[in-house]
Each structure stands twice: as structure tokens, then as C-alpha cells.
Amino acid sequence: PEIHAPHELSPAEVEEYGAPLSFVGAGYYNRQAFFRGLTDYRFRIWGNGWPDNSPLAPHIQRNGARIDTETCVRIFNASAVNLNLHSSTCHEGVAPDGDFVNPRTFEIAACGAFQLVDRRGLMDGLFEPGELETFGDLAELREKIELFLNDGEARRDVATRGRARVLAEHSYRARMTELLASMVAAFPHMAERQDQRLEKRREILANPEDHPGLDELLDSLPRDRWYGIDDVWKASLRKEGPLSRADRIFMALGTVELNLEKVPE
């Protein structure tokens, strides 16, 4: 949510990135076929893989260049309706048996932006009615485009509910929590071993006098990221004055690690 989030855009940014109808993504077969039914709209298409000799060519932005994440966020925020059609290489529109839900569904919602997304088999387990608006074919899509282009309040209401759902249940943190819970359930011995390591760590940190130099060494390391043995012993090398017992231990471990990397498999 720190990256995909609502943004206040300047009038110039709205002019550059916005449109009544926008799509961000690659030019898969079904998208090329389906979007031909939308060329009467002021419709902007962003992304690569789009042919420059099709009826869609006037709608392609930046000559079909790949779009970075920062620009995607601006587009989502600037557009009245963000179109989200899952890719398919064997259908000419909505895949009737499509099940998975793509990341863009969550990214647009996290931006507090409005989207129209094709129905997916797994969608009902992720969002409640009123948190997303879906379509099943071109006729339904066009009907909803007309409806929501003319009702900004309805767009905002749906987008607000969708964002609340994503922040509550569909962040990367939430997914990693689910993944780790599944791993713990499948491999309980790994969780037990990790608990033992954490308990040992707490014990060491609670008794720094038993480990001369460790607290000073830890204070010299960055607090905002993970670090490995090589980071620790390099921090020891940068120290001025005599090395502590903790410094010498980690430098020895670093030397062992470097030598192990040279051992052929």
C-alpha cells in the first residue's frame, strides 16, 4: 500500500496520464481483439506488445513502451475508468473459464481507483459485491462504462470499498502471513527450530555482559534491513581500535563462509 496508493495529481499530470477509459498491460491476443469494440471512446492503452498497424494504434501511448510502476500508479489515479482484462492466448475476449485474479486487480483497488474487471472464478472469495465492478462480455462492459462514466460518486463509492478490502486482506504482508502459516502447518519442526533460535537470540541480547563487544557491534549495523555474516564482519573491519571477542567471532565466521564458496561442488 505504500506504493499503490491514492495520489493527488497536478492538472498537468491528469492531462498526461488520465482518460475516461484507460488500460495498462501487454497486447495479448484477446485484448487486441476485444478492445477493437472500444475504439469510439477516448481510450488510452499503455504497455508493450501492441501492433502499430491495427485499429488500436491511435490509442497506444508512448509508442508501446513498457510502463514502470510509478507511471502505472499515476495512470490508475488519473483515469475515470481503469479497464482490467485478464490475458488469454486462445479467446477473443473474456476467458469463460478464467479463475486466477491478476495483481493489477489489487493494485488498482489499492490506489483507490475505479476499475471494470472481467469476472474470474476465484473473484468471489476475494471481494464482496460492491467492492469491484465486473463484466462478462463486450455488451455488458460498454453498458457499465456508460453508467459509471456518468456517475462519479458511484465510482468513488466502489473504489473506496475496494481499497478498504485490499488494505485489510490483500496486501503483500497479508499474503506472506498466509504463506508462512501454511509452511508452519506443513513443517512444524521448522517452526520449532526457529522458535529455539529466537529464544536463544533473546537470551543473548538480555545478557550482553556475557558477550563482550556484541552490543556495540549490533549498534553499528543498519536497523532498516536484513544483514548477513559478511555485513557483520565488514562492519568489524571498519572499526578503529582493538577488536572485541564478538568482532573476532564474526570475522572468523565470515572467513569460513568465503572459503566455503571456493569449494567446488
Tab-separated table of C-alpha atoms in Angstrom:
chain	number	residue	atom	x	y	z
A	1	PRO	CA	0.000	0.000	0.000
A	2	GLU	CA	2.985	2.354	0.285
A	3	ILE	CA	3.464	2.207	-3.500
A	4	HIS	CA	-0.034	1.582	-4.826
A	5	ALA	CA	-1.972	4.323	-3.075
A	6	PRO	CA	-4.160	7.338	-3.837
A	7	HIS	CA	-2.199	10.333	-5.134
A	8	GLU	CA	-3.094	13.967	-5.611
A	9	LEU	CA	-2.071	14.725	-9.186
A	10	SER	CA	-1.418	18.103	-10.722
A	11	PRO	CA	-3.592	19.266	-13.646
A	12	ALA	CA	-0.619	18.607	-15.930
A	13	GLU	CA	-0.312	15.023	-14.661
A	14	VAL	CA	-4.029	14.408	-15.092
A	15	GLU	CA	-3.739	15.682	-18.655
A	16	GLU	CA	-0.717	13.477	-19.372
A	17	TYR	CA	-1.864	10.249	-17.729
A	18	GLY	CA	-5.636	10.470	-17.459
A	19	ALA	CA	-8.510	9.489	-19.731
A	20	PRO	CA	-12.154	8.496	-19.420
A	21	LEU	CA	-11.022	4.919	-20.147
A	22	SER	CA	-7.509	3.503	-19.662
A	23	PHE	CA	-5.775	0.149	-19.813
A	24	VAL	CA	-2.262	-0.785	-18.672
A	25	GLY	CA	-0.814	-4.085	-19.871
A	26	ALA	CA	0.677	-6.109	-22.694
A	27	GLY	CA	-1.041	-6.666	-26.022
A	28	TYR	CA	-2.204	-10.247	-25.613
A	29	TYR	CA	-4.358	-11.810	-28.332
A	30	ASN	CA	-7.683	-11.483	-26.527
A	31	ARG	CA	-7.041	-7.866	-25.591
A	32	GLN	CA	-6.215	-6.893	-29.167
A	33	ALA	CA	-9.456	-8.452	-30.381
A	34	PHE	CA	-11.692	-7.279	-27.532
A	35	PHE	CA	-10.528	-3.675	-27.378
A	36	ARG	CA	-11.482	-3.076	-31.023
A	37	GLY	CA	-15.000	-2.745	-29.681
A	38	LEU	CA	-13.974	0.291	-27.617
A	39	THR	CA	-12.283	2.500	-30.216
A	40	ASP	CA	-15.149	5.013	-30.201
A	41	TYR	CA	-14.150	6.038	-26.649
A	42	ARG	CA	-11.323	8.334	-25.633
A	43	PHE	CA	-9.370	5.252	-24.684
A	44	ARG	CA	-5.694	5.174	-23.767
A	45	ILE	CA	-3.722	1.922	-23.918
A	46	TRP	CA	-0.375	1.757	-22.118
A	47	GLY	CA	2.134	-1.076	-22.404
A	48	ASN	CA	4.134	-3.129	-24.872
A	49	GLY	CA	3.301	-5.831	-27.393
A	50	TRP	CA	0.643	-3.855	-29.264
A	51	PRO	CA	0.779	-3.861	-33.092
A	52	ASP	CA	1.200	-0.469	-34.727
A	53	ASN	CA	-0.873	-1.428	-37.780
A	54	SER	CA	-4.224	-2.156	-36.116
A	55	PRO	CA	-7.334	-0.059	-35.377
A	56	LEU	CA	-5.970	0.297	-31.840
A	57	ALA	CA	-2.829	2.129	-32.989
A	58	PRO	CA	-4.198	5.654	-32.330
A	59	HIS	CA	-4.893	4.656	-28.730
A	60	ILE	CA	-1.429	3.266	-27.934
A	61	GLN	CA	0.638	5.576	-25.718
A	62	ARG	CA	4.407	6.193	-25.831
A	63	ASN	CA	4.812	4.050	-28.955
A	64	GLY	CA	4.066	0.894	-26.994
A	65	ALA	CA	6.858	1.284	-24.440
A	66	ARG	CA	6.844	-0.701	-21.211
A	67	ILE	CA	5.328	1.241	-18.323
A	68	ASP	CA	7.061	1.397	-14.948
A	69	THR	CA	5.268	1.070	-11.624
A	70	GLU	CA	5.369	4.764	-10.764
A	71	THR	CA	3.712	5.644	-14.062
A	72	CYS	CA	1.120	2.891	-13.596
A	73	VAL	CA	0.101	4.418	-10.278
A	74	ARG	CA	-0.331	7.824	-11.917
A	75	ILE	CA	-2.453	6.316	-14.690
A	76	PHE	CA	-4.687	4.469	-12.228
A	77	ASN	CA	-5.205	7.633	-10.198
A	78	ALA	CA	-5.793	9.882	-13.204
A	79	SER	CA	-8.281	7.710	-15.108
A	80	ALA	CA	-12.035	7.709	-14.601
A	81	VAL	CA	-12.396	4.027	-15.540
A	82	ASN	CA	-9.461	1.606	-15.430
A	83	LEU	CA	-10.116	-1.393	-17.626
A	84	ASN	CA	-8.704	-4.711	-16.406
A	85	LEU	CA	-8.977	-7.643	-18.812
A	86	HIS	CA	-7.062	-10.793	-17.865
A	87	SER	CA	-4.853	-12.107	-20.641
A	88	SER	CA	-5.669	-15.085	-22.838
A	89	THR	CA	-3.990	-16.535	-25.907
A	90	CYS	CA	-6.972	-18.592	-27.072
A	91	HIS	CA	-10.068	-16.405	-26.623
A	92	GLU	CA	-11.159	-13.209	-28.345
A	93	GLY	CA	-12.335	-11.520	-25.174
A	94	VAL	CA	-13.216	-12.677	-21.682
A	95	ALA	CA	-11.926	-16.179	-20.925
A	96	PRO	CA	-15.098	-18.058	-19.889
A	97	ASP	CA	-13.223	-20.461	-17.618
A	98	GLY	CA	-10.679	-17.998	-16.189
A	99	ASP	CA	-10.070	-18.414	-12.477
A	100	PHE	CA	-6.908	-16.685	-11.145
A	101	VAL	CA	-7.033	-12.993	-10.256
A	102	ASN	CA	-4.132	-10.888	-11.527
A	103	PRO	CA	-2.053	-8.479	-9.400
A	104	ARG	CA	-3.466	-5.496	-11.285
A	105	THR	CA	-6.861	-6.101	-9.682
A	106	PHE	CA	-5.373	-5.442	-6.250
A	107	GLU	CA	-3.033	-2.662	-7.423
A	108	ILE	CA	-5.814	-0.570	-8.951
A	109	ALA	CA	-8.014	-1.086	-5.903
A	110	ALA	CA	-5.150	-0.170	-3.546
A	111	CYS	CA	-4.812	3.135	-5.404
A	112	GLY	CA	-8.410	3.931	-4.540
A	113	ALA	CA	-9.105	3.943	-8.282
A	114	PHE	CA	-12.165	2.600	-10.079
A	115	GLN	CA	-11.885	-0.436	-12.337
A	116	LEU	CA	-14.017	-2.659	-14.522
A	117	VAL	CA	-12.574	-6.184	-14.451
A	118	ASP	CA	-13.644	-9.376	-16.210
A	119	ARG	CA	-15.270	-11.989	-13.979
A	120	ARG	CA	-12.991	-14.688	-12.607
A	121	GLY	CA	-13.761	-17.960	-10.886
A	122	LEU	CA	-11.859	-17.033	-7.720
A	123	MET	CA	-13.071	-13.429	-7.502
A	124	ASP	CA	-15.979	-14.101	-5.128
A	125	GLY	CA	-13.617	-15.388	-2.460
A	126	LEU	CA	-11.585	-12.174	-2.542
A	127	PHE	CA	-14.109	-9.347	-2.857
A	128	GLU	CA	-17.681	-8.744	-1.781
A	129	PRO	CA	-20.339	-7.320	-4.125
A	130	GLY	CA	-19.955	-3.564	-4.399
A	131	GLU	CA	-16.173	-3.631	-3.909
A	132	LEU	CA	-15.463	-4.284	-7.599
A	133	GLU	CA	-17.489	-3.959	-10.784
A	134	THR	CA	-17.170	-6.842	-13.238
A	135	PHE	CA	-18.220	-7.668	-16.791
A	136	GLY	CA	-18.686	-10.847	-18.800
A	137	ASP	CA	-18.743	-9.626	-22.397
A	138	LEU	CA	-18.356	-6.520	-24.533
A	139	ALA	CA	-22.014	-5.502	-24.342
A	140	GLU	CA	-22.014	-5.576	-20.532
A	141	LEU	CA	-18.702	-3.729	-20.427
A	142	ARG	CA	-19.974	-0.929	-22.664
A	143	GLU	CA	-23.129	-0.642	-20.579
A	144	LYS	CA	-21.097	-0.269	-17.378
A	145	ILE	CA	-18.659	2.170	-18.964
A	146	GLU	CA	-21.570	4.452	-19.845
A	147	LEU	CA	-23.119	4.034	-16.408
A	148	PHE	CA	-20.007	4.803	-14.388
A	149	LEU	CA	-18.548	7.491	-16.636
A	150	ASN	CA	-21.680	9.466	-15.838
A	151	ASP	CA	-21.679	8.782	-12.091
A	152	GLY	CA	-18.503	9.917	-10.371
A	153	GLU	CA	-19.972	9.370	-6.908
A	154	ALA	CA	-20.733	5.721	-7.686
A	155	ARG	CA	-17.180	5.248	-8.953
A	156	ARG	CA	-15.762	6.724	-5.765
A	157	ASP	CA	-18.000	4.566	-3.556
A	158	VAL	CA	-16.944	1.328	-5.264
A	159	ALA	CA	-13.278	2.349	-5.282
A	160	THR	CA	-13.360	3.247	-1.585
A	161	ARG	CA	-14.846	-0.122	-0.630
A	162	GLY	CA	-12.396	-1.977	-2.856
A	163	ARG	CA	-9.411	-0.191	-1.342
A	164	ALA	CA	-10.609	-0.973	2.179
A	165	ARG	CA	-10.832	-4.673	1.307
A	166	VAL	CA	-7.345	-4.752	-0.227
A	167	LEU	CA	-5.759	-2.977	2.729
A	168	ALA	CA	-7.497	-5.304	5.175
A	169	GLU	CA	-6.885	-8.642	3.449
A	170	HIS	CA	-4.834	-8.467	0.254
A	171	SER	CA	-1.544	-6.698	0.973
A	172	TYR	CA	1.798	-8.425	0.411
A	173	ARG	CA	2.117	-8.606	4.190
A	174	ALA	CA	-1.199	-10.461	4.407
A	175	ARG	CA	-0.148	-12.896	1.671
A	176	MET	CA	3.187	-13.597	3.346
A	177	THR	CA	1.415	-14.188	6.656
A	178	GLU	CA	-0.802	-16.771	4.951
A	179	LEU	CA	2.210	-18.373	3.267
A	180	LEU	CA	4.192	-18.632	6.498
A	181	ALA	CA	1.179	-20.037	8.338
A	182	SER	CA	0.864	-22.721	5.650
A	183	MET	CA	4.557	-23.550	5.930
A	184	VAL	CA	4.369	-23.814	9.715
A	185	ALA	CA	1.361	-26.110	9.439
A	186	ALA	CA	3.122	-28.303	6.884
A	187	PHE	CA	6.557	-28.326	8.568
A	188	PRO	CA	6.076	-27.886	12.344
A	189	HIS	CA	9.674	-28.915	13.084
A	190	MET	CA	10.922	-25.870	11.153
A	191	ALA	CA	8.767	-23.578	13.275
A	192	GLU	CA	10.047	-25.248	16.441
A	193	ARG	CA	13.655	-24.787	15.348
A	194	GLN	CA	13.023	-21.132	14.533
A	195	ASP	CA	11.409	-20.608	17.939
A	196	GLN	CA	14.513	-22.087	19.565
A	197	ARG	CA	16.731	-19.706	17.604
A	198	LEU	CA	14.620	-16.711	18.579
A	199	GLU	CA	14.670	-17.759	22.222
A	200	LYS	CA	18.469	-18.076	22.097
A	201	ARG	CA	18.676	-14.646	20.491
A	202	ARG	CA	16.537	-13.116	23.235
A	203	GLU	CA	18.715	-14.778	25.852
A	204	ILE	CA	21.911	-13.380	24.316
A	205	LEU	CA	20.522	-9.865	23.963
A	206	ALA	CA	19.254	-9.918	27.548
A	207	ASN	CA	22.754	-10.683	28.873
A	208	PRO	CA	25.193	-8.561	26.846
A	209	GLU	CA	27.811	-8.764	29.616
A	210	ASP	CA	28.301	-12.432	28.727
A	211	HIS	CA	29.207	-11.483	25.144
A	212	PRO	CA	31.774	-8.661	25.216
A	213	GLY	CA	31.511	-6.277	22.274
A	214	LEU	CA	28.288	-7.721	20.847
A	215	ASP	CA	26.017	-4.823	21.785
A	216	GLU	CA	28.463	-2.312	20.306
A	217	LEU	CA	28.769	-4.374	17.134
A	218	LEU	CA	24.988	-4.621	16.703
A	219	ASP	CA	24.654	-0.873	17.194
A	220	SER	CA	26.964	-0.324	14.209
A	221	LEU	CA	24.678	-2.250	11.841
A	222	PRO	CA	21.725	-0.817	9.884
A	223	ARG	CA	18.334	-1.110	11.554
A	224	ASP	CA	16.169	-0.847	8.439
A	225	ARG	CA	17.134	-4.038	6.581
A	226	TRP	CA	18.287	-7.626	6.966
A	227	TYR	CA	22.014	-8.316	7.001
A	228	GLY	CA	24.240	-11.369	6.772
A	229	ILE	CA	27.552	-12.525	8.203
A	230	ASP	CA	29.518	-10.636	5.544
A	231	ASP	CA	27.836	-7.368	6.569
A	232	VAL	CA	28.770	-8.022	10.207
A	233	TRP	CA	32.429	-8.816	9.678
A	234	LYS	CA	32.821	-5.917	7.241
A	235	ALA	CA	31.452	-3.651	9.975
A	236	SER	CA	34.114	-5.084	12.288
A	237	LEU	CA	36.830	-4.342	9.732
A	238	ARG	CA	35.779	-0.699	9.649
A	239	LYS	CA	36.217	-0.307	13.395
A	240	GLU	CA	39.091	1.636	14.842
A	241	GLY	CA	40.995	0.259	17.808
A	242	PRO	CA	41.179	-3.288	19.190
A	243	LEU	CA	38.653	-5.912	18.115
A	244	SER	CA	36.250	-7.350	20.663
A	245	ARG	CA	35.566	-11.051	21.136
A	246	ALA	CA	32.319	-10.627	19.154
A	247	ASP	CA	34.217	-8.951	16.299
A	248	ARG	CA	36.713	-11.796	16.121
A	249	ILE	CA	33.992	-14.460	16.135
A	250	PHE	CA	32.091	-12.900	13.234
A	251	MET	CA	35.265	-12.251	11.261
A	252	ALA	CA	36.175	-15.922	11.664
A	253	LEU	CA	32.701	-16.962	10.502
A	254	GLY	CA	32.998	-14.639	7.525
A	255	THR	CA	36.329	-16.160	6.570
A	256	VAL	CA	34.853	-19.665	6.746
A	257	GLU	CA	31.923	-18.603	4.571
A	258	LEU	CA	34.211	-17.076	1.946
A	259	ASN	CA	36.359	-20.206	1.831
A	260	LEU	CA	33.310	-22.457	1.518
A	261	GLU	CA	32.249	-20.513	-1.570
A	262	LYS	CA	35.529	-21.542	-3.217
A	263	VAL	CA	34.994	-25.265	-2.591
A	264	PRO	CA	33.863	-26.963	-5.844
A	265	GLU	CA	30.554	-28.793	-5.737
